[in-house]
Amino acid sequence: MNLSPDQLKLVLYPDAVLRAKAEPVSEFDDRLAGIAQRMIEIMREEDGIGLAAPQAGVSIRVFVCDVPAHPGEQPGEDGVRFATDGPIAFVNPTIIDSSDSRTSLEEGCLSLPDIRGDVIRPEAVTMTAQDLNGESFKIRAGGLLAKCLQHELDHLDGVLIIDKMSQMSRMKNRTKLRRLKQG
């Protein structure tokens, strides 16, 4: 974590930080809060719904997520949430349960501009994490929120959507990927 929060910017594929396994966070301080705040700013500047710390050039186990609710949408059965009430920071997140049912959704990634592809993921997940003060919390998520949590957690393990998308989606994006690799 050599960069100060105001130096953080969106990192694009094929930057090596996107493939590294991020380090756990042990210090919950103003610096961490500043990094999370800058990540939220980057996410909003890029019109995203999630951003992992490696995408901002910092290899720590933190991501932010802000999935808006659809009008009239309510939490589902068993307290499953489909949206956040504003941006949430997830520190040292872990999925502790996932549904057996899987769905395919076209995903994009801020670090892979113009790349979109179908990714199959569990419909619902339960995640534990810490907030910016180090307090533990748990969230049960479905729909787009569940997909966002899984996508951002993948980033913390160096996994990108191009690793998980269907073969057809990879083929469709091969020219764009080649251009990204060449810079």
mmCIF file of C-alpha atoms in Angstrom, residues 1-182:
data_model
loop_
_atom_site.group_PDB
_atom_site.id
_atom_site.type_symbol
_atom_site.label_atom_id
_atom_site.label_comp_id
_atom_site.label_asym_id
_atom_site.label_seq_id
_atom_site.Cartn_x
_atom_site.Cartn_y
_atom_site.Cartn_z
ATOM 1 C CA MET A 1 0.000 0.000 0.000
ATOM 2 C CA ASN A 2 2.596 2.536 -1.080
ATOM 3 C CA LEU A 3 0.196 4.861 -2.866
ATOM 4 C CA SER A 4 -1.706 7.540 -1.014
ATOM 5 C CA PRO A 5 -5.478 7.428 -1.575
ATOM 6 C CA ASP A 6 -5.466 10.513 -3.820
ATOM 7 C CA GLN A 7 -2.975 8.798 -6.166
ATOM 8 C CA LEU A 8 -5.271 5.849 -6.851
ATOM 9 C CA LYS A 9 -6.686 5.478 -10.347
ATOM 10 C CA LEU A 10 -8.392 2.808 -12.391
ATOM 11 C CA VAL A 11 -5.990 0.056 -13.459
ATOM 12 C CA LEU A 12 -6.590 -1.627 -16.810
ATOM 13 C CA TYR A 13 -5.896 -5.155 -18.016
ATOM 14 C CA PRO A 14 -3.239 -6.589 -18.420
ATOM 15 C CA ASP A 15 -1.669 -4.844 -15.374
ATOM 16 C CA ALA A 16 -0.101 -7.509 -13.114
ATOM 17 C CA VAL A 17 -1.873 -6.239 -9.963
ATOM 18 C CA LEU A 18 -5.137 -7.578 -11.429
ATOM 19 C CA ARG A 19 -3.724 -11.139 -11.380
ATOM 20 C CA ALA A 20 -2.220 -11.063 -7.881
ATOM 21 C CA LYS A 21 -3.914 -12.530 -4.812
ATOM 22 C CA ALA A 22 -4.640 -9.519 -2.605
ATOM 23 C CA GLU A 23 -3.298 -9.300 0.945
ATOM 24 C CA PRO A 24 -5.626 -9.379 3.983
ATOM 25 C CA VAL A 25 -6.202 -6.082 5.790
ATOM 26 C CA SER A 26 -5.036 -5.887 9.397
ATOM 27 C CA GLU A 27 -4.983 -2.120 10.001
ATOM 28 C CA PHE A 28 -8.332 -0.327 10.151
ATOM 29 C CA ASP A 29 -7.263 3.298 10.062
ATOM 30 C CA ASP A 30 -7.788 6.607 8.273
ATOM 31 C CA ARG A 31 -5.640 5.401 5.377
ATOM 32 C CA LEU A 32 -7.964 2.441 4.774
ATOM 33 C CA ALA A 33 -10.993 4.747 4.945
ATOM 34 C CA GLY A 34 -9.299 7.081 2.453
ATOM 35 C CA ILE A 35 -8.599 4.219 0.054
ATOM 36 C CA ALA A 36 -12.223 3.053 0.254
ATOM 37 C CA GLN A 37 -13.499 6.602 -0.309
ATOM 38 C CA ARG A 38 -11.275 7.035 -3.370
ATOM 39 C CA MET A 39 -12.438 3.650 -4.686
ATOM 40 C CA ILE A 40 -16.057 4.816 -4.408
ATOM 41 C CA GLU A 41 -15.138 7.973 -6.333
ATOM 42 C CA ILE A 42 -13.460 5.941 -9.098
ATOM 43 C CA MET A 43 -16.426 3.542 -9.253
ATOM 44 C CA ARG A 44 -18.837 6.457 -9.644
ATOM 45 C CA GLU A 45 -16.633 8.289 -12.177
ATOM 46 C CA GLU A 46 -16.652 5.125 -14.299
ATOM 47 C CA ASP A 47 -20.397 4.435 -13.800
ATOM 48 C CA GLY A 48 -19.712 1.104 -12.105
ATOM 49 C CA ILE A 49 -21.540 -0.784 -9.381
ATOM 50 C CA GLY A 50 -18.423 -2.291 -7.806
ATOM 51 C CA LEU A 51 -14.664 -1.836 -7.618
ATOM 52 C CA ALA A 52 -11.987 -3.975 -5.976
ATOM 53 C CA ALA A 53 -8.812 -2.474 -4.495
ATOM 54 C CA PRO A 54 -6.557 -4.173 -7.092
ATOM 55 C CA GLN A 55 -8.506 -2.297 -9.783
ATOM 56 C CA ALA A 56 -7.301 0.903 -8.093
ATOM 57 C CA GLY A 57 -3.723 -0.393 -7.951
ATOM 58 C CA VAL A 58 -3.735 -1.564 -4.318
ATOM 59 C CA SER A 59 -3.400 -5.286 -3.626
ATOM 60 C CA ILE A 60 -5.482 -5.506 -0.441
ATOM 61 C CA ARG A 61 -8.661 -7.492 0.268
ATOM 62 C CA VAL A 62 -11.164 -4.649 -0.026
ATOM 63 C CA PHE A 63 -13.940 -3.887 -2.457
ATOM 64 C CA VAL A 64 -16.781 -1.415 -2.645
ATOM 65 C CA CYS A 65 -20.227 -2.059 -4.050
ATOM 66 C CA ASP A 66 -23.238 0.138 -4.767
ATOM 67 C CA VAL A 67 -26.154 -1.665 -6.420
ATOM 68 C CA PRO A 68 -29.259 0.535 -6.596
ATOM 69 C CA ALA A 69 -32.693 -0.891 -5.899
ATOM 70 C CA HIS A 70 -35.314 -1.072 -8.596
ATOM 71 C CA PRO A 71 -38.452 0.926 -7.715
ATOM 72 C CA GLY A 72 -40.606 -1.045 -5.290
ATOM 73 C CA GLU A 73 -37.989 -3.767 -4.768
ATOM 74 C CA GLN A 74 -38.026 -5.271 -1.281
ATOM 75 C CA PRO A 75 -35.700 -7.742 0.443
ATOM 76 C CA GLY A 76 -36.566 -11.302 -0.508
ATOM 77 C CA GLU A 77 -37.333 -14.306 1.617
ATOM 78 C CA ASP A 78 -34.806 -15.113 4.353
ATOM 79 C CA GLY A 79 -33.611 -11.500 4.290
ATOM 80 C CA VAL A 80 -32.000 -11.785 0.860
ATOM 81 C CA ARG A 81 -30.992 -8.310 -0.321
ATOM 82 C CA PHE A 82 -30.989 -7.289 -3.963
ATOM 83 C CA ALA A 83 -29.521 -3.798 -3.510
ATOM 84 C CA THR A 84 -27.343 -1.709 -1.227
ATOM 85 C CA ASP A 85 -28.499 1.456 0.506
ATOM 86 C CA GLY A 86 -25.587 3.443 -0.883
ATOM 87 C CA PRO A 87 -21.977 2.316 -1.226
ATOM 88 C CA ILE A 88 -20.673 -0.382 1.121
ATOM 89 C CA ALA A 89 -17.022 -1.299 1.746
ATOM 90 C CA PHE A 90 -16.253 -4.989 2.218
ATOM 91 C CA VAL A 91 -12.937 -5.714 3.968
ATOM 92 C CA ASN A 92 -11.517 -9.265 4.070
ATOM 93 C CA PRO A 93 -14.716 -10.700 2.514
ATOM 94 C CA THR A 94 -15.510 -14.413 2.339
ATOM 95 C CA ILE A 95 -18.436 -16.273 0.804
ATOM 96 C CA ILE A 96 -19.698 -18.705 3.432
ATOM 97 C CA ASP A 97 -22.681 -20.098 1.518
ATOM 98 C CA SER A 98 -24.036 -20.075 -2.013
ATOM 99 C CA SER A 99 -27.192 -21.347 -3.647
ATOM 100 C CA ASP A 100 -27.163 -24.519 -5.718
ATOM 101 C CA SER A 101 -29.054 -22.743 -8.491
ATOM 102 C CA ARG A 102 -26.896 -20.899 -10.994
ATOM 103 C CA THR A 103 -27.762 -18.206 -13.521
ATOM 104 C CA SER A 104 -25.957 -16.652 -16.441
ATOM 105 C CA LEU A 105 -25.641 -12.887 -16.631
ATOM 106 C CA GLU A 106 -23.739 -10.698 -19.046
ATOM 107 C CA GLU A 107 -21.015 -8.990 -17.025
ATOM 108 C CA GLY A 108 -18.624 -6.180 -17.732
ATOM 109 C CA CYS A 109 -15.586 -4.949 -15.836
ATOM 110 C CA LEU A 110 -14.175 -1.456 -15.415
ATOM 111 C CA SER A 111 -10.634 -2.837 -15.828
ATOM 112 C CA LEU A 112 -11.633 -4.510 -19.107
ATOM 113 C CA PRO A 113 -13.249 -1.659 -21.077
ATOM 114 C CA ASP A 114 -15.748 -2.707 -23.751
ATOM 115 C CA ILE A 115 -15.448 -6.391 -22.787
ATOM 116 C CA ARG A 116 -18.763 -8.027 -21.908
ATOM 117 C CA GLY A 117 -19.560 -11.691 -21.597
ATOM 118 C CA ASP A 118 -21.859 -14.284 -20.094
ATOM 119 C CA VAL A 119 -20.733 -15.588 -16.697
ATOM 120 C CA ILE A 120 -22.527 -18.339 -14.760
ATOM 121 C CA ARG A 121 -22.610 -17.792 -10.993
ATOM 122 C CA PRO A 122 -24.726 -18.857 -8.001
ATOM 123 C CA GLU A 123 -28.033 -16.950 -7.814
ATOM 124 C CA ALA A 124 -27.559 -16.107 -4.136
ATOM 125 C CA VAL A 125 -24.623 -15.926 -1.737
ATOM 126 C CA THR A 126 -23.995 -15.254 1.927
ATOM 127 C CA MET A 127 -20.875 -13.206 2.561
ATOM 128 C CA THR A 128 -19.090 -12.210 5.734
ATOM 129 C CA ALA A 129 -16.756 -9.224 5.809
ATOM 130 C CA GLN A 130 -15.519 -6.433 8.016
ATOM 131 C CA ASP A 131 -16.448 -2.786 7.723
ATOM 132 C CA LEU A 132 -13.914 0.053 7.725
ATOM 133 C CA ASN A 133 -13.802 -0.052 11.550
ATOM 134 C CA GLY A 134 -13.005 -3.766 11.628
ATOM 135 C CA GLU A 135 -16.508 -4.795 12.738
ATOM 136 C CA SER A 136 -17.774 -8.044 11.218
ATOM 137 C CA PHE A 137 -21.029 -8.205 9.287
ATOM 138 C CA LYS A 138 -22.924 -10.683 7.152
ATOM 139 C CA ILE A 139 -25.012 -10.118 4.040
ATOM 140 C CA ARG A 140 -27.267 -12.518 2.131
ATOM 141 C CA ALA A 141 -27.554 -11.311 -1.460
ATOM 142 C CA GLY A 142 -29.470 -12.288 -4.572
ATOM 143 C CA GLY A 143 -29.820 -10.990 -8.106
ATOM 144 C CA LEU A 144 -27.397 -8.377 -9.392
ATOM 145 C CA LEU A 145 -26.046 -7.710 -5.892
ATOM 146 C CA ALA A 146 -25.013 -11.372 -5.538
ATOM 147 C CA LYS A 147 -23.312 -11.225 -8.939
ATOM 148 C CA CYS A 148 -21.495 -8.007 -7.976
ATOM 149 C CA LEU A 149 -20.224 -9.458 -4.679
ATOM 150 C CA GLN A 150 -18.913 -12.567 -6.442
ATOM 151 C CA HIS A 151 -17.336 -10.556 -9.275
ATOM 152 C CA GLU A 152 -15.504 -8.236 -6.869
ATOM 153 C CA LEU A 153 -14.370 -11.108 -4.628
ATOM 154 C CA ASP A 154 -12.904 -12.787 -7.721
ATOM 155 C CA HIS A 155 -10.759 -9.673 -8.262
ATOM 156 C CA LEU A 156 -9.235 -10.143 -4.805
ATOM 157 C CA ASP A 157 -8.063 -13.595 -5.917
ATOM 158 C CA GLY A 158 -6.677 -12.412 -9.263
ATOM 159 C CA VAL A 159 -9.610 -13.849 -11.229
ATOM 160 C CA LEU A 160 -11.193 -11.824 -14.037
ATOM 161 C CA ILE A 161 -14.438 -12.259 -15.979
ATOM 162 C CA ILE A 162 -12.428 -13.380 -19.008
ATOM 163 C CA ASP A 163 -11.464 -16.447 -16.938
ATOM 164 C CA LYS A 164 -15.094 -17.310 -16.201
ATOM 165 C CA MET A 165 -17.027 -16.218 -19.272
ATOM 166 C CA SER A 166 -18.438 -18.695 -21.754
ATOM 167 C CA GLN A 167 -16.286 -19.863 -24.650
ATOM 168 C CA MET A 168 -18.599 -18.040 -27.054
ATOM 169 C CA SER A 169 -18.178 -14.784 -25.099
ATOM 170 C CA ARG A 170 -14.390 -15.193 -25.097
ATOM 171 C CA MET A 171 -14.392 -15.691 -28.858
ATOM 172 C CA LYS A 172 -16.614 -12.641 -29.330
ATOM 173 C CA ASN A 173 -14.165 -10.502 -27.321
ATOM 174 C CA ARG A 174 -10.825 -11.851 -28.574
ATOM 175 C CA THR A 175 -9.999 -8.844 -30.803
ATOM 176 C CA LYS A 176 -10.804 -6.355 -28.013
ATOM 177 C CA LEU A 177 -8.707 -8.398 -25.562
ATOM 178 C CA ARG A 178 -5.770 -8.467 -27.957
ATOM 179 C CA ARG A 179 -5.958 -4.656 -28.264
ATOM 180 C CA LEU A 180 -5.991 -4.274 -24.473
ATOM 181 C CA LYS A 181 -2.938 -6.546 -24.122
ATOM 182 C CA GLN A 182 -1.047 -4.499 -26.706
#
